[in-house]
Amino acid sequence: MRVILEGTKGFLFKDGKFIKMLEAGKHSTMFGKQIIVSNVNNSKVYVPGIADVSIFLKDEEFKKQTIEVEAKGNELTIHLVDGVFEEVLSAGKYFFWNINRTHSFIRVDLTNPEIPSDFPEYLLTKSVLAPYFVKVNVDNKQKGLLFLDHKFSRVLEPGNYFFTRGLVDVKCVTVDTGLLSLDIVGQEILTSDKVSLRINCVCNYKVTDYVKAITEIDDYKSQLHTYAQLALRDYIGNKTLDDILASKKEMSDYLLKSLKEKEEQLYVSIDDAAVKDIILPGEIRDIMNTVLVAEKRAQANVITRREEVASTRSLLNTARLMDENETLYKLKELEYVERICEKVGNINLNGGKDILTELTTVLSGERKKK
């Protein structure tokens, strides 16, 4: 006798041939009979020692209590139990117990990169499904250009997108829709008088046709960079160093005009372009600094001489006024006496003259002795 417990099923064999499926209870194993027990608490049908469980399909009760599904090689088959993700099935045929549980399956065609509209979004966030999907993120102020098998498909607005990672190659190229800045740094260019300069400039632009800028031009940013370089070389190559140092704004205007002529070709709109820095070689820079210092010293000397002349002229005018006006002379004398007295500690006066006359005489005498 063989006892089959609740939660298990028995499979009766006689002389190695399947007879029927047995429910819980006592069953005879006499006369060459064999019973193999399977646990139905597991979702998948598993019978020890039996590789192909399809041999049990001739039992009607087995067919009622199980569900059969076949996963194909060109499909992604997702198995759900009571609506909860269970597993991803590889290609093959499977049997599952449907006792006290509900099985459902989601099939995704791997030959089509587009995910079905009714596909549950929560499944896309599961790490176990990550190898089967391609995630595309298009940020704000961007457009996404979707390519399927290297062919342009459509433009994607900002957002998150998922595509199947199957037989079709999926690629997305993002393009910024806002105002962009391109720096052209350290361009070494020879002037007409053979001086090597390094030029830094900047260009602000905006892409006008996202599709053509990507599909018809190899690299629109690189092309814009090259056109800016050529414009600078064309301008500087015909100018001397002195002309360039005196015409930085003209160089910026020429650069902007040259790049605007390339707008339609590059599918961009040039907002502004300007030269930021003109960097001279070390020797030339030292010479220029020496010249600048000499010029500033000369200007300082001119200003000093001008002030000395003005001061002398002012003294001459003051002397003439004092010669012509005795009262003014006295006032000026008293002013100087006041200044001198501020720096003298004690003064002794002798004589019968008034104090002011005596003081003036003493001070005048001191000056004559010195």
Short mmCIF file of N, CA and C in Angstrom, two decimals, residues 170-285:
data_model
loop_
_atom_site.label_atom_id
_atom_site.label_comp_id
_atom_site.label_asym_id
_atom_site.label_seq_id
_atom_site.Cartn_x
_atom_site.Cartn_y
_atom_site.Cartn_z
N VAL A 170 17.94 48.70 -31.51
CA VAL A 170 17.28 49.94 -31.09
C VAL A 170 18.33 50.93 -30.62
N LYS A 171 18.26 52.16 -31.17
CA LYS A 171 19.21 53.20 -30.77
C LYS A 171 18.48 54.54 -30.77
N CYS A 172 18.79 55.36 -29.79
CA CYS A 172 18.18 56.69 -29.71
C CYS A 172 19.28 57.74 -29.60
N VAL A 173 19.22 58.75 -30.45
CA VAL A 173 20.17 59.87 -30.42
C VAL A 173 19.42 61.09 -29.92
N THR A 174 19.91 61.69 -28.82
CA THR A 174 19.25 62.87 -28.26
C THR A 174 19.89 64.14 -28.80
N VAL A 175 19.03 65.13 -29.03
CA VAL A 175 19.48 66.43 -29.54
C VAL A 175 18.91 67.51 -28.62
N ASP A 176 19.76 68.42 -28.16
CA ASP A 176 19.30 69.51 -27.29
C ASP A 176 18.50 70.52 -28.10
N THR A 177 17.37 70.95 -27.52
CA THR A 177 16.50 71.91 -28.21
C THR A 177 16.74 73.35 -27.77
N GLY A 178 17.48 73.55 -26.69
CA GLY A 178 17.72 74.90 -26.19
C GLY A 178 18.93 75.55 -26.87
N LEU A 179 19.30 76.70 -26.37
CA LEU A 179 20.46 77.43 -26.89
C LEU A 179 21.73 76.74 -26.40
N LEU A 180 22.62 76.41 -27.34
CA LEU A 180 23.84 75.68 -27.04
C LEU A 180 25.06 76.57 -27.22
N SER A 181 26.14 76.20 -26.56
CA SER A 181 27.38 76.97 -26.65
C SER A 181 28.51 76.05 -27.11
N LEU A 182 29.27 76.52 -28.08
CA LEU A 182 30.40 75.77 -28.61
C LEU A 182 31.67 76.60 -28.41
N ASP A 183 32.63 76.06 -27.64
CA ASP A 183 33.90 76.75 -27.40
C ASP A 183 34.95 76.27 -28.38
N ILE A 184 35.62 77.23 -29.04
CA ILE A 184 36.74 76.93 -29.92
C ILE A 184 37.98 77.47 -29.20
N VAL A 185 38.77 76.56 -28.66
CA VAL A 185 39.84 76.94 -27.72
C VAL A 185 41.21 76.65 -28.31
N GLY A 186 42.13 77.63 -28.12
CA GLY A 186 43.55 77.41 -28.41
C GLY A 186 43.89 77.18 -29.87
N GLN A 187 43.21 77.89 -30.79
CA GLN A 187 43.52 77.74 -32.22
C GLN A 187 44.81 78.52 -32.54
N GLU A 188 45.86 77.84 -32.97
CA GLU A 188 47.12 78.50 -33.30
C GLU A 188 47.11 78.89 -34.77
N ILE A 189 47.21 80.21 -35.00
CA ILE A 189 47.09 80.75 -36.36
C ILE A 189 48.21 81.75 -36.58
N LEU A 190 48.80 81.74 -37.80
CA LEU A 190 49.85 82.68 -38.17
C LEU A 190 49.26 83.92 -38.79
N THR A 191 49.75 85.09 -38.35
CA THR A 191 49.35 86.34 -38.99
C THR A 191 50.15 86.54 -40.27
N SER A 192 49.81 87.59 -41.00
CA SER A 192 50.53 87.85 -42.26
C SER A 192 51.99 88.22 -42.00
N ASP A 193 52.31 88.73 -40.79
CA ASP A 193 53.72 89.04 -40.46
C ASP A 193 54.35 87.92 -39.63
N LYS A 194 53.80 86.69 -39.77
CA LYS A 194 54.41 85.46 -39.24
C LYS A 194 54.46 85.39 -37.71
N VAL A 195 53.47 85.97 -37.05
CA VAL A 195 53.37 85.85 -35.60
C VAL A 195 52.31 84.80 -35.29
N SER A 196 52.68 83.84 -34.44
CA SER A 196 51.76 82.75 -34.09
C SER A 196 50.88 83.18 -32.91
N LEU A 197 49.56 83.20 -33.16
CA LEU A 197 48.61 83.58 -32.13
C LEU A 197 47.75 82.38 -31.75
N ARG A 198 47.27 82.42 -30.52
CA ARG A 198 46.27 81.43 -30.08
C ARG A 198 44.98 82.18 -29.79
N ILE A 199 43.90 81.71 -30.42
CA ILE A 199 42.62 82.40 -30.35
C ILE A 199 41.59 81.52 -29.65
N ASN A 200 40.88 82.10 -28.70
CA ASN A 200 39.74 81.43 -28.06
C ASN A 200 38.47 82.19 -28.43
N CYS A 201 37.48 81.46 -28.90
CA CYS A 201 36.22 82.11 -29.25
C CYS A 201 35.06 81.21 -28.85
N VAL A 202 33.86 81.73 -28.89
CA VAL A 202 32.66 81.00 -28.49
C VAL A 202 31.55 81.27 -29.51
N CYS A 203 30.72 80.26 -29.71
CA CYS A 203 29.61 80.37 -30.65
C CYS A 203 28.35 79.84 -29.96
N ASN A 204 27.28 80.61 -29.97
CA ASN A 204 25.99 80.20 -29.41
C ASN A 204 25.03 79.91 -30.56
N TYR A 205 24.42 78.74 -30.52
CA TYR A 205 23.57 78.32 -31.64
C TYR A 205 22.41 77.48 -31.14
N LYS A 206 21.48 77.21 -32.05
CA LYS A 206 20.30 76.39 -31.75
C LYS A 206 20.00 75.53 -32.96
N VAL A 207 19.70 74.26 -32.73
CA VAL A 207 19.38 73.34 -33.82
C VAL A 207 17.97 73.64 -34.32
N THR A 208 17.80 73.79 -35.63
CA THR A 208 16.50 74.11 -36.22
C THR A 208 15.80 72.89 -36.80
N ASP A 209 16.55 71.93 -37.32
CA ASP A 209 15.95 70.71 -37.87
C ASP A 209 16.68 69.51 -37.27
N TYR A 210 16.07 68.90 -36.24
CA TYR A 210 16.75 67.85 -35.49
C TYR A 210 17.01 66.61 -36.34
N VAL A 211 16.05 66.27 -37.18
CA VAL A 211 16.17 65.05 -37.98
C VAL A 211 17.28 65.18 -39.00
N LYS A 212 17.27 66.25 -39.77
CA LYS A 212 18.27 66.42 -40.82
C LYS A 212 19.67 66.66 -40.24
N ALA A 213 19.73 67.34 -39.10
CA ALA A 213 21.04 67.59 -38.47
C ALA A 213 21.73 66.29 -38.08
N ILE A 214 20.94 65.24 -37.79
CA ILE A 214 21.51 63.96 -37.39
C ILE A 214 21.64 63.01 -38.57
N THR A 215 20.63 62.99 -39.44
CA THR A 215 20.59 61.99 -40.51
C THR A 215 21.38 62.40 -41.75
N GLU A 216 21.56 63.70 -41.98
CA GLU A 216 22.22 64.15 -43.20
C GLU A 216 23.64 64.66 -42.98
N ILE A 217 24.01 64.89 -41.72
CA ILE A 217 25.36 65.39 -41.40
C ILE A 217 26.02 64.41 -40.45
N ASP A 218 27.27 64.12 -40.72
CA ASP A 218 27.99 63.14 -39.90
C ASP A 218 28.05 63.59 -38.45
N ASP A 219 28.47 64.86 -38.21
CA ASP A 219 28.54 65.41 -36.86
C ASP A 219 28.44 66.92 -36.99
N TYR A 220 27.22 67.45 -36.76
CA TYR A 220 27.00 68.87 -37.00
C TYR A 220 27.83 69.74 -36.05
N LYS A 221 28.10 69.27 -34.82
CA LYS A 221 28.92 70.04 -33.88
C LYS A 221 30.36 70.15 -34.39
N SER A 222 30.89 69.04 -34.88
CA SER A 222 32.25 69.03 -35.40
C SER A 222 32.36 69.91 -36.65
N GLN A 223 31.31 69.86 -37.49
CA GLN A 223 31.31 70.69 -38.70
C GLN A 223 31.29 72.17 -38.34
N LEU A 224 30.47 72.54 -37.35
CA LEU A 224 30.41 73.93 -36.92
C LEU A 224 31.75 74.37 -36.34
N HIS A 225 32.40 73.50 -35.59
CA HIS A 225 33.72 73.79 -35.04
C HIS A 225 34.73 74.03 -36.16
N THR A 226 34.68 73.22 -37.20
CA THR A 226 35.61 73.36 -38.33
C THR A 226 35.38 74.66 -39.07
N TYR A 227 34.12 75.01 -39.33
CA TYR A 227 33.82 76.26 -40.03
C TYR A 227 34.29 77.47 -39.24
N ALA A 228 34.18 77.43 -37.91
CA ALA A 228 34.67 78.53 -37.08
C ALA A 228 36.19 78.65 -37.19
N GLN A 229 36.89 77.52 -37.19
CA GLN A 229 38.34 77.53 -37.35
C GLN A 229 38.75 78.15 -38.69
N LEU A 230 38.09 77.73 -39.74
CA LEU A 230 38.43 78.23 -41.08
C LEU A 230 38.18 79.73 -41.19
N ALA A 231 37.08 80.20 -40.57
CA ALA A 231 36.78 81.63 -40.62
C ALA A 231 37.86 82.44 -39.90
N LEU A 232 38.33 81.95 -38.75
CA LEU A 232 39.39 82.64 -38.02
C LEU A 232 40.70 82.66 -38.81
N ARG A 233 41.02 81.53 -39.43
CA ARG A 233 42.26 81.47 -40.22
C ARG A 233 42.19 82.40 -41.42
N ASP A 234 41.03 82.48 -42.04
CA ASP A 234 40.87 83.34 -43.21
C ASP A 234 41.05 84.82 -42.84
N TYR A 235 40.53 85.19 -41.66
CA TYR A 235 40.64 86.59 -41.24
C TYR A 235 42.05 86.92 -40.77
N ILE A 236 42.60 86.12 -39.89
CA ILE A 236 43.91 86.42 -39.28
C ILE A 236 45.04 86.29 -40.29
N GLY A 237 44.90 85.35 -41.24
CA GLY A 237 45.98 85.14 -42.21
C GLY A 237 46.26 86.33 -43.08
N ASN A 238 45.31 87.27 -43.18
CA ASN A 238 45.48 88.46 -44.03
C ASN A 238 45.75 89.73 -43.23
N LYS A 239 45.97 89.57 -41.92
CA LYS A 239 46.16 90.74 -41.07
C LYS A 239 47.51 90.65 -40.35
N THR A 240 48.07 91.83 -40.03
CA THR A 240 49.27 91.87 -39.21
C THR A 240 48.85 91.82 -37.74
N LEU A 241 49.86 91.65 -36.87
CA LEU A 241 49.58 91.58 -35.45
C LEU A 241 48.94 92.86 -34.95
N ASP A 242 49.47 93.99 -35.36
CA ASP A 242 48.91 95.27 -34.90
C ASP A 242 47.48 95.45 -35.36
N ASP A 243 47.19 95.03 -36.60
CA ASP A 243 45.81 95.14 -37.11
C ASP A 243 44.85 94.28 -36.29
N ILE A 244 45.29 93.09 -35.93
CA ILE A 244 44.43 92.17 -35.18
C ILE A 244 44.16 92.68 -33.78
N LEU A 245 45.22 93.20 -33.12
CA LEU A 245 45.04 93.72 -31.76
C LEU A 245 44.12 94.93 -31.73
N ALA A 246 44.07 95.65 -32.84
CA ALA A 246 43.24 96.85 -32.91
C ALA A 246 41.83 96.56 -33.44
N SER A 247 41.56 95.30 -33.86
CA SER A 247 40.27 95.03 -34.51
C SER A 247 39.62 93.75 -33.98
N LYS A 248 39.61 93.60 -32.67
CA LYS A 248 39.00 92.40 -32.08
C LYS A 248 37.51 92.33 -32.39
N LYS A 249 36.83 93.46 -32.32
CA LYS A 249 35.39 93.47 -32.61
C LYS A 249 35.13 93.14 -34.08
N GLU A 250 35.96 93.66 -34.95
CA GLU A 250 35.79 93.36 -36.37
C GLU A 250 35.98 91.86 -36.64
N MET A 251 36.94 91.26 -35.93
CA MET A 251 37.15 89.82 -36.08
C MET A 251 35.92 89.04 -35.62
N SER A 252 35.29 89.46 -34.52
CA SER A 252 34.08 88.80 -34.03
C SER A 252 32.94 88.95 -35.03
N ASP A 253 32.82 90.14 -35.62
CA ASP A 253 31.77 90.36 -36.62
C ASP A 253 31.99 89.48 -37.85
N TYR A 254 33.24 89.34 -38.24
CA TYR A 254 33.55 88.50 -39.41
C TYR A 254 33.24 87.03 -39.12
N LEU A 255 33.57 86.59 -37.90
CA LEU A 255 33.28 85.21 -37.50
C LEU A 255 31.78 84.95 -37.51
N LEU A 256 31.00 85.86 -36.94
CA LEU A 256 29.55 85.70 -36.90
C LEU A 256 28.95 85.67 -38.31
N LYS A 257 29.41 86.56 -39.16
CA LYS A 257 28.90 86.60 -40.54
C LYS A 257 29.24 85.31 -41.29
N SER A 258 30.46 84.81 -41.11
CA SER A 258 30.87 83.59 -41.81
C SER A 258 30.04 82.38 -41.36
N LEU A 259 29.77 82.28 -40.06
CA LEU A 259 29.01 81.14 -39.55
C LEU A 259 27.54 81.22 -39.94
N LYS A 260 27.00 82.42 -40.01
CA LYS A 260 25.60 82.57 -40.41
C LYS A 260 25.38 82.10 -41.85
N GLU A 261 26.42 82.20 -42.67
CA GLU A 261 26.31 81.71 -44.05
C GLU A 261 26.20 80.19 -44.11
N LYS A 262 26.56 79.51 -43.02
CA LYS A 262 26.51 78.04 -42.98
C LYS A 262 25.27 77.51 -42.25
N GLU A 263 24.35 78.37 -41.87
CA GLU A 263 23.19 77.95 -41.09
C GLU A 263 22.35 76.89 -41.81
N GLU A 264 21.97 77.18 -43.04
CA GLU A 264 21.12 76.24 -43.77
C GLU A 264 21.82 74.92 -44.02
N GLN A 265 23.11 74.98 -44.24
CA GLN A 265 23.88 73.76 -44.51
C GLN A 265 23.98 72.86 -43.28
N LEU A 266 24.04 73.47 -42.10
CA LEU A 266 24.19 72.70 -40.86
C LEU A 266 22.88 72.51 -40.12
N TYR A 267 21.80 73.12 -40.59
CA TYR A 267 20.48 73.05 -39.95
C TYR A 267 20.52 73.59 -38.53
N VAL A 268 21.21 74.72 -38.36
CA VAL A 268 21.29 75.39 -37.07
C VAL A 268 21.04 76.88 -37.27
N SER A 269 20.75 77.56 -36.18
CA SER A 269 20.60 79.01 -36.19
C SER A 269 21.67 79.61 -35.28
N ILE A 270 22.53 80.44 -35.83
CA ILE A 270 23.63 81.04 -35.07
C ILE A 270 23.10 82.27 -34.34
N ASP A 271 23.15 82.24 -33.02
CA ASP A 271 22.67 83.37 -32.22
C ASP A 271 23.77 84.42 -32.03
N ASP A 272 24.98 83.97 -31.77
CA ASP A 272 26.07 84.90 -31.54
C ASP A 272 27.39 84.16 -31.68
N ALA A 273 28.42 84.89 -32.05
CA ALA A 273 29.78 84.34 -32.14
C ALA A 273 30.76 85.48 -31.87
N ALA A 274 31.74 85.22 -31.02
CA ALA A 274 32.67 86.28 -30.64
C ALA A 274 34.01 85.70 -30.23
N VAL A 275 35.05 86.53 -30.40
CA VAL A 275 36.40 86.18 -29.96
C VAL A 275 36.54 86.55 -28.49
N LYS A 276 36.94 85.60 -27.66
CA LYS A 276 37.10 85.85 -26.22
C LYS A 276 38.51 86.30 -25.89
N ASP A 277 39.52 85.59 -26.38
CA ASP A 277 40.90 85.88 -25.99
C ASP A 277 41.82 85.81 -27.22
N ILE A 278 42.80 86.69 -27.21
CA ILE A 278 43.90 86.65 -28.18
C ILE A 278 45.17 86.46 -27.35
N ILE A 279 45.78 85.30 -27.46
CA ILE A 279 46.94 84.96 -26.62
C ILE A 279 48.21 85.07 -27.47
N LEU A 280 49.12 85.94 -27.00
CA LEU A 280 50.37 86.18 -27.73
C LEU A 280 51.45 85.21 -27.27
N PRO A 281 52.45 84.96 -28.12
CA PRO A 281 53.61 84.16 -27.69
C PRO A 281 54.35 84.86 -26.55
N GLY A 282 55.09 84.09 -25.75
CA GLY A 282 55.76 84.64 -24.59
C GLY A 282 56.67 85.81 -24.90
N GLU A 283 57.51 85.69 -25.98
CA GLU A 283 58.45 86.76 -26.33
C GLU A 283 57.72 88.03 -26.74
N ILE A 284 56.69 87.86 -27.57
CA ILE A 284 55.93 89.03 -28.02
C ILE A 284 55.23 89.68 -26.84
N ARG A 285 54.70 88.87 -25.94
CA ARG A 285 54.01 89.42 -24.78
C ARG A 285 54.96 90.23 -23.91
#
